[in-house]
mmCIF file of C-alpha atoms in Angstrom:
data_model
loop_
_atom_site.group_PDB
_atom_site.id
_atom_site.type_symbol
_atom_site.label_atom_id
_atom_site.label_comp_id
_atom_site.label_asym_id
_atom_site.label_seq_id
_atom_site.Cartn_x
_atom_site.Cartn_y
_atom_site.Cartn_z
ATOM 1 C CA UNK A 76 0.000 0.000 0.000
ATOM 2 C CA UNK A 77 2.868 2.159 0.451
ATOM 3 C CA UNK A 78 3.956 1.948 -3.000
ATOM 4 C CA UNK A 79 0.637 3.202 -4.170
ATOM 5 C CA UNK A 80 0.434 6.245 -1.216
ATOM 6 C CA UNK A 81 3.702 7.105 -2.826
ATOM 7 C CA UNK A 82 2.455 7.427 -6.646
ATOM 8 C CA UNK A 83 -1.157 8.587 -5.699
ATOM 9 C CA UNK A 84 0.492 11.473 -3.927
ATOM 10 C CA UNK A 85 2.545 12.073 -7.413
ATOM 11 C CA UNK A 86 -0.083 12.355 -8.631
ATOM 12 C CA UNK A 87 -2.021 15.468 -6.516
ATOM 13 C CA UNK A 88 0.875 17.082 -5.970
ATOM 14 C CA UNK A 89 1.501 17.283 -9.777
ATOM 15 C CA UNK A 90 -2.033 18.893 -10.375
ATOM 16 C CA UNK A 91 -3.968 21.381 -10.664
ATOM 17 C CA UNK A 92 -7.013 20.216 -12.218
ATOM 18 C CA UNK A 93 -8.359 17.921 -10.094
ATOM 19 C CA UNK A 94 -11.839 16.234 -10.292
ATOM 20 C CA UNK A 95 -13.314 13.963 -7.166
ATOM 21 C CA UNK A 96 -16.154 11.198 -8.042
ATOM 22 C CA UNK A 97 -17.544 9.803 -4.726
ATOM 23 C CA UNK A 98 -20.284 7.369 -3.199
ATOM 24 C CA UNK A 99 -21.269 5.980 0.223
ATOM 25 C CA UNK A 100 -18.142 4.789 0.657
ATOM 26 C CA UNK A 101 -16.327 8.273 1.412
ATOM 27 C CA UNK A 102 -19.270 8.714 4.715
ATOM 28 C CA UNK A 103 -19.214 5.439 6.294
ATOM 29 C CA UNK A 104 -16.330 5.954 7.750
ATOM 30 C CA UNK A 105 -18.195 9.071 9.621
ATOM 31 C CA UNK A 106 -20.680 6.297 10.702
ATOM 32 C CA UNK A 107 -23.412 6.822 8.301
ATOM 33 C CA UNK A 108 -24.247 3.576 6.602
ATOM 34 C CA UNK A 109 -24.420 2.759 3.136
ATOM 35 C CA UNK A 110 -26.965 0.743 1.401
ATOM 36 C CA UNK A 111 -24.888 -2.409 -0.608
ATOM 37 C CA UNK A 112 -22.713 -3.255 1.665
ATOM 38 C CA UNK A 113 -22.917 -6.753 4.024
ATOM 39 C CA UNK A 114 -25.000 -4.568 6.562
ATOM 40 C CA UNK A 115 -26.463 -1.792 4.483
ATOM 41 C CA UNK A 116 -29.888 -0.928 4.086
ATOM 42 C CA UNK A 117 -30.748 -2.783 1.066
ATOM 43 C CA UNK A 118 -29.617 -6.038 3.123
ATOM 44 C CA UNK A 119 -32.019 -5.059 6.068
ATOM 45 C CA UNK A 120 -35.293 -6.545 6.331
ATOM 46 C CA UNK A 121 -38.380 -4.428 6.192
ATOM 47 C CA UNK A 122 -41.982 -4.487 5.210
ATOM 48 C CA UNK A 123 -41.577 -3.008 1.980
ATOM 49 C CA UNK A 124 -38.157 -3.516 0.099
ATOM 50 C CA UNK A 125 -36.217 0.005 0.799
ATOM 51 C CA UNK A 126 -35.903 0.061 -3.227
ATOM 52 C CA UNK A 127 -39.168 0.850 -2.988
ATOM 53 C CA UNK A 128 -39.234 2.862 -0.111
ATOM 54 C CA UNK A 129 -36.708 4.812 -2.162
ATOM 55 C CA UNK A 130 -39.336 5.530 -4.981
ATOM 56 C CA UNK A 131 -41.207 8.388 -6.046
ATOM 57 C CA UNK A 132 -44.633 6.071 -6.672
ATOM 58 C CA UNK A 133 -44.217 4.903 -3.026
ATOM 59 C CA UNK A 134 -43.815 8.321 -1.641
ATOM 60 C CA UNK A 135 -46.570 9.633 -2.929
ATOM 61 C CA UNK A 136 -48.797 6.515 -2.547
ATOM 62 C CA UNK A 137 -47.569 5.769 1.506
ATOM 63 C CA UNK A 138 -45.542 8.799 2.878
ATOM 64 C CA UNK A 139 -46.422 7.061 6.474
ATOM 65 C CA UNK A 140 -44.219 4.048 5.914
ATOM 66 C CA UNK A 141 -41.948 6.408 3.997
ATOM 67 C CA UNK A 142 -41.251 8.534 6.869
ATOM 68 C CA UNK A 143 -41.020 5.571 9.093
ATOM 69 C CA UNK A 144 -38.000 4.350 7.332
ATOM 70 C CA UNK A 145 -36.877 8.090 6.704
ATOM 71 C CA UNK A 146 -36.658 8.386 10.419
ATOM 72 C CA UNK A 147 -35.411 5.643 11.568
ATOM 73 C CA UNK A 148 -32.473 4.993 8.830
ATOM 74 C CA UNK A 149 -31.893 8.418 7.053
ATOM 75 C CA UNK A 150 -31.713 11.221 9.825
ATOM 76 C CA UNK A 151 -28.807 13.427 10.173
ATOM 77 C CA UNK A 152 -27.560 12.794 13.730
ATOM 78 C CA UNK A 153 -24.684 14.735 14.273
ATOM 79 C CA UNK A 154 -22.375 13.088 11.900
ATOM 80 C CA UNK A 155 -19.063 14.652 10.992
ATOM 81 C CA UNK A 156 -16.770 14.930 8.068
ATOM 82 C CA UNK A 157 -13.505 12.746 8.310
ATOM 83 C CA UNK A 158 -10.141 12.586 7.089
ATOM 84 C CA UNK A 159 -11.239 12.047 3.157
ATOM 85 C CA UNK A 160 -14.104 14.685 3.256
ATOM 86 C CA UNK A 161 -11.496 17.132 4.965
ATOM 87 C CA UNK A 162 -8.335 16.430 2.335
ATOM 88 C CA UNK A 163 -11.024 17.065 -0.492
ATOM 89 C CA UNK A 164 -11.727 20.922 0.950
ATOM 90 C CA UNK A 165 -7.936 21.181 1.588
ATOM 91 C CA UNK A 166 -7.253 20.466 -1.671
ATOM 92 C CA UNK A 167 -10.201 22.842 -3.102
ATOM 93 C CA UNK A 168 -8.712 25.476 -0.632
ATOM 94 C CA UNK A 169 -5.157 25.401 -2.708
ATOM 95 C CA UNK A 170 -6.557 25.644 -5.767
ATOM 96 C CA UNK A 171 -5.910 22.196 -6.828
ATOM 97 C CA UNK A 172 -8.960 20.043 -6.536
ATOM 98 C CA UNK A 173 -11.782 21.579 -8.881
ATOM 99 C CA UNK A 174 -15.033 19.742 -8.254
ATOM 100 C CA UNK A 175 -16.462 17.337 -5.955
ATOM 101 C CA UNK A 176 -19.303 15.160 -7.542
ATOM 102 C CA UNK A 177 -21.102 13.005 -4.972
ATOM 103 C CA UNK A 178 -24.142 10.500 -4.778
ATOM 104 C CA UNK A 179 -24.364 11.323 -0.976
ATOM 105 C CA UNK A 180 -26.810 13.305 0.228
ATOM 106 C CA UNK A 181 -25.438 14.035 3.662
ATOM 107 C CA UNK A 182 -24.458 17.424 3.104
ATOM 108 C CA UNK A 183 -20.540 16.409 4.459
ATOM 109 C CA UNK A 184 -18.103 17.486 2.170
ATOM 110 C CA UNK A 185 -19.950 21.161 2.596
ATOM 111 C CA UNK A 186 -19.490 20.588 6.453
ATOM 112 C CA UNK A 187 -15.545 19.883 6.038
ATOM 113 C CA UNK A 188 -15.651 23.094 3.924
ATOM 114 C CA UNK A 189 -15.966 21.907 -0.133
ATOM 115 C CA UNK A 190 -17.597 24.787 -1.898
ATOM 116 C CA UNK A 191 -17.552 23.217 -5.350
ATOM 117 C CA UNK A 192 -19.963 20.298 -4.904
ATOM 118 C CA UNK A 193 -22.180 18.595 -6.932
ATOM 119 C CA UNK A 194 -25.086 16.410 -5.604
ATOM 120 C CA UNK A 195 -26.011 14.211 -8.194
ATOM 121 C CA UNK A 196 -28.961 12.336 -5.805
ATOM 122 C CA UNK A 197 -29.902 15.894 -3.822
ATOM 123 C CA UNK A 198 -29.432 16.214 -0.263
ATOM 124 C CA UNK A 199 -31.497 15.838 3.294
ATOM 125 C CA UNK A 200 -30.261 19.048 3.948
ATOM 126 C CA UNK A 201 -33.102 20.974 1.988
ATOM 127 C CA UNK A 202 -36.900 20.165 2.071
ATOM 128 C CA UNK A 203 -40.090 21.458 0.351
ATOM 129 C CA UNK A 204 -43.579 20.811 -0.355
ATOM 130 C CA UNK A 205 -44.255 17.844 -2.566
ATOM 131 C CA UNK A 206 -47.351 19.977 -3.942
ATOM 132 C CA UNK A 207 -46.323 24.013 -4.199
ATOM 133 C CA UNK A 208 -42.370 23.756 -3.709
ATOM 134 C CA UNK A 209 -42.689 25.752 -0.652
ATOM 135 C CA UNK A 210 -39.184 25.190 0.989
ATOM 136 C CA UNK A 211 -39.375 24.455 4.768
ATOM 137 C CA UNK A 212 -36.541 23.839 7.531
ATOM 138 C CA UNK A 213 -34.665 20.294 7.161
ATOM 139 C CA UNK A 214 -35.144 19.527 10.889
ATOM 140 C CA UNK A 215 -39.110 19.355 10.309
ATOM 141 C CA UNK A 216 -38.504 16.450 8.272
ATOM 142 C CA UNK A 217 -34.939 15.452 10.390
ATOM 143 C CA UNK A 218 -36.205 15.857 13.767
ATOM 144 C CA UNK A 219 -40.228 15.556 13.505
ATOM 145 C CA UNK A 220 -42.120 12.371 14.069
ATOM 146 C CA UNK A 221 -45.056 11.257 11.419
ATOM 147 C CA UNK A 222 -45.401 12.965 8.036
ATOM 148 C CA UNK A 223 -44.560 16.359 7.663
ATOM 149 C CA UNK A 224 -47.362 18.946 5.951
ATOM 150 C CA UNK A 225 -47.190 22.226 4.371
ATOM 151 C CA UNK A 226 -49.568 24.686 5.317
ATOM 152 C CA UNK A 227 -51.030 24.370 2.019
ATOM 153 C CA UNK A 228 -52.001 20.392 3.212
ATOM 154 C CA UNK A 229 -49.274 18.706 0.920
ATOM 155 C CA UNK A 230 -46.430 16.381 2.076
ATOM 156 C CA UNK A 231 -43.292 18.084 2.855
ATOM 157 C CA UNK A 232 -40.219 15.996 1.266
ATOM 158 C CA UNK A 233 -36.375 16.194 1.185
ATOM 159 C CA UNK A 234 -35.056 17.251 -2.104
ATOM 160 C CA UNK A 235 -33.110 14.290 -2.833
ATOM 161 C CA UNK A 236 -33.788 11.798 -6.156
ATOM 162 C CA UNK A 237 -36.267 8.874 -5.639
ATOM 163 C CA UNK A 238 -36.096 6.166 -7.655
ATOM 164 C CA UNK A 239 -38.092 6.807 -10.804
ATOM 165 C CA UNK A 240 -37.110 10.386 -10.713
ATOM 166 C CA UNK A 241 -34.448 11.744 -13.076
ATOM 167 C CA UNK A 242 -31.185 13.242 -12.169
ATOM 168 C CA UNK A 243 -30.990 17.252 -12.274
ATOM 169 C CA UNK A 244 -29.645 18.492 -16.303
ATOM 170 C CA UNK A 245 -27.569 21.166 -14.691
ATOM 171 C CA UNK A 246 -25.954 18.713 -12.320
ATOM 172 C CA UNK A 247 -25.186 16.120 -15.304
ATOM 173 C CA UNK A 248 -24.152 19.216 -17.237
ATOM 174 C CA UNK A 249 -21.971 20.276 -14.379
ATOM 175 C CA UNK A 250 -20.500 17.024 -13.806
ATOM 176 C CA UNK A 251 -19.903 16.169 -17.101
ATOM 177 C CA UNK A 252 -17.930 18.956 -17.614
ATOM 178 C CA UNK A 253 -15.387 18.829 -15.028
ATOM 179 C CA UNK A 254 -14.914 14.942 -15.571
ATOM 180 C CA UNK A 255 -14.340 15.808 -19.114
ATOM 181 C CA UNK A 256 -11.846 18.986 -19.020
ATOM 182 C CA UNK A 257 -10.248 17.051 -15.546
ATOM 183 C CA UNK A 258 -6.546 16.157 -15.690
ATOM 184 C CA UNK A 259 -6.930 13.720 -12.172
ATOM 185 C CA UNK A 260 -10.122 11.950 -11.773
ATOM 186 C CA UNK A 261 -10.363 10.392 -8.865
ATOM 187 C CA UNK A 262 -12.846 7.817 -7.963
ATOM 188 C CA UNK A 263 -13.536 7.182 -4.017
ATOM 189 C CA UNK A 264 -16.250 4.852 -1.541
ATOM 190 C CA UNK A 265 -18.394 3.928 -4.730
ATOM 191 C CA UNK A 266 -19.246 0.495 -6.290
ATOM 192 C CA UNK A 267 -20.140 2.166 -9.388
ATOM 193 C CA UNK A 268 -23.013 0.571 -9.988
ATOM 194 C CA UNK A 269 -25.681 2.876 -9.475
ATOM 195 C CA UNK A 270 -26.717 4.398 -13.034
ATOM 196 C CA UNK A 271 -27.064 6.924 -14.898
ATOM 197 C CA UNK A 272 -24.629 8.348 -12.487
ATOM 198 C CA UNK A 273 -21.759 5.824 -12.611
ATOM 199 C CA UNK A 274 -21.835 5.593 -16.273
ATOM 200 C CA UNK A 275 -20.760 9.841 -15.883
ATOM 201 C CA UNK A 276 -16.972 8.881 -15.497
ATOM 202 C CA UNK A 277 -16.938 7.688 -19.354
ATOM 203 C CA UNK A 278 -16.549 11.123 -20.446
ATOM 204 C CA UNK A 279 -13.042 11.462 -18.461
ATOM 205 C CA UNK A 280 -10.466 12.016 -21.472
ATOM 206 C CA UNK A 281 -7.484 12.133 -19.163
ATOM 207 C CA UNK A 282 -4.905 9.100 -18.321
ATOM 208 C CA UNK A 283 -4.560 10.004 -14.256
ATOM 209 C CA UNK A 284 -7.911 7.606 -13.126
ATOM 210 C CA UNK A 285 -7.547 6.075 -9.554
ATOM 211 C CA UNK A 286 -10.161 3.814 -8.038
ATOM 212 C CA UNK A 287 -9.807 4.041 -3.879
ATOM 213 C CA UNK A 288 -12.089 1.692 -2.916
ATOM 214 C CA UNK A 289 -12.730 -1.288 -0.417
ATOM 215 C CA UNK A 290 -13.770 -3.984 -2.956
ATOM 216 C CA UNK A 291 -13.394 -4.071 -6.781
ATOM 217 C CA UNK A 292 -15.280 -2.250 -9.482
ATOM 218 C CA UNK A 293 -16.021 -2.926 -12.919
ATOM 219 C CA UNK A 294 -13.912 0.319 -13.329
ATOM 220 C CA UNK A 295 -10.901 -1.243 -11.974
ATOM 221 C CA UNK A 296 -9.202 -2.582 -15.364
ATOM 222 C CA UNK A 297 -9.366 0.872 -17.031
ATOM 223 C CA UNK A 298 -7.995 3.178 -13.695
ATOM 224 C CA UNK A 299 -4.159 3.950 -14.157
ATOM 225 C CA UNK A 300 -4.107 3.152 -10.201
ATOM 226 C CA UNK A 301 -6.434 0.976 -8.335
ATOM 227 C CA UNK A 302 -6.048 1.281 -3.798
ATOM 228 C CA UNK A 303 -8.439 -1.428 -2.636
ATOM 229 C CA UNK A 304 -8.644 0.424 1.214
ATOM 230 C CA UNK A 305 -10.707 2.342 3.044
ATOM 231 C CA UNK A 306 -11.092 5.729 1.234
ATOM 232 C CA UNK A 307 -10.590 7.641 4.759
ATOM 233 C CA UNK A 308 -7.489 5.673 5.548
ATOM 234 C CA UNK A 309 -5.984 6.806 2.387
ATOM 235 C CA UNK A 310 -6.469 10.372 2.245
ATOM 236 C CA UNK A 311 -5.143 10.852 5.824
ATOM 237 C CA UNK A 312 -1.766 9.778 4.493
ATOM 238 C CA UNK A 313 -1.396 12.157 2.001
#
């Protein structure tokens, strides 16, 4: 693993145009749990398969048993960044690192200080009406207990992407972009294997890919460096 430190640091400090592609991988180590893993979500049993949970049909057809799950396995409770989220601002700070594009929606790499950030899935940290778009406080849906209403009688929800809803143009836009123009993409905590969002790293043009993850990805015979460790672990050696 040394060996690898050694050229993955090369290859940051050699850059200037820096591009970060992350999953649940890069929070778990700030104890939020991710959803493929052994123990993750999608392993847990529940009434209802949290796939669809997760959707916009079931949302709108059972917010009850949606907020059930939403409160008992997606509330923000005091979680905070760790060594990778931190590195990533550090690195935005000097100038090097020029976009962060997550599928989290834990709002961490802003905690740790990342201005540059691209949710691809949204974020618990805003909410609004599922029927006018009136935005409301995230710690009515965070820290209340049934289902949240707008004045106006609809269903308050957190602005991040069900299943069945699309991802955001401007954010593919976005994204696309900096993969694209990016001279170091790095790839960190993410199984690639949730689409259309994995399939955004195609449009990297560069020869600098690394893959820091904990198992393998399909993406692993194509990255110039592959560091099969915790993503957290990594980035506080550098």
């Amino acid at each position: 693993m040394e060996e690898n430190i050694r050229r993955l640091k090369e290859l940051i400090d050699g850059s200037d145009n820096i591009v970060f592609f992350g999953g649940a991988g890069v929070s778990t180590e700030s104890g939020i749990p991710d959803f493929r893993s052994v123990d993750g979500l999608y392993n847990q049993k529940y009434k209802y398969p949290p796939e669809e949970i997760l959707s916009h049909s079931f949302f709108e057809r059972n917010p009850e048993e949606y907020y059930r799950f939403h409160h008992e396995k997606l509330r923000l409770t005091g979680a905070k960044p760790n060594a990778a989220h931190r590195k990533l601002a550090e690195w935005e700070a000097q100038g090097k690192l020029k976009a962060v594009i997550t599928q989290n929606i834990d709002g961490l790499h802003q905690a740790a200080g990342s201005k540059n950030v691209i949710e691809l899935h949204g974020t618990l940290l805003r909410t609004y009406c599922s029927r006018c778009g009136k935005p409301y406080p995230f710690e009515l849906v965070n820290e209340g207990e049934g289902v949240p209403r707008c004045d106006c009688g609809g269903v308050v929800r957190p602005d991040i992407v069900f299943y069945e809803e699309p991802l955001k143009d401007e954010d593919i836009e976005r994204a696309v972009h900096f993969i694209r123009e990016a001279d170091v993409l790095i790839i960190g905590g993410t199984s690639l294997v949730v689409y259309p969002a994995a399939g955004l790293i195609n449009y990297y043009r560069g020869h600098k890919l690394v893959l820091v993850n904990k198992g393998e990805t399909g993406a692993d015979s194509y990255a110039d460096l592959v560091i099969h460790e915790k993503i957290g672990e990594v980035f506080s050696q550098l």
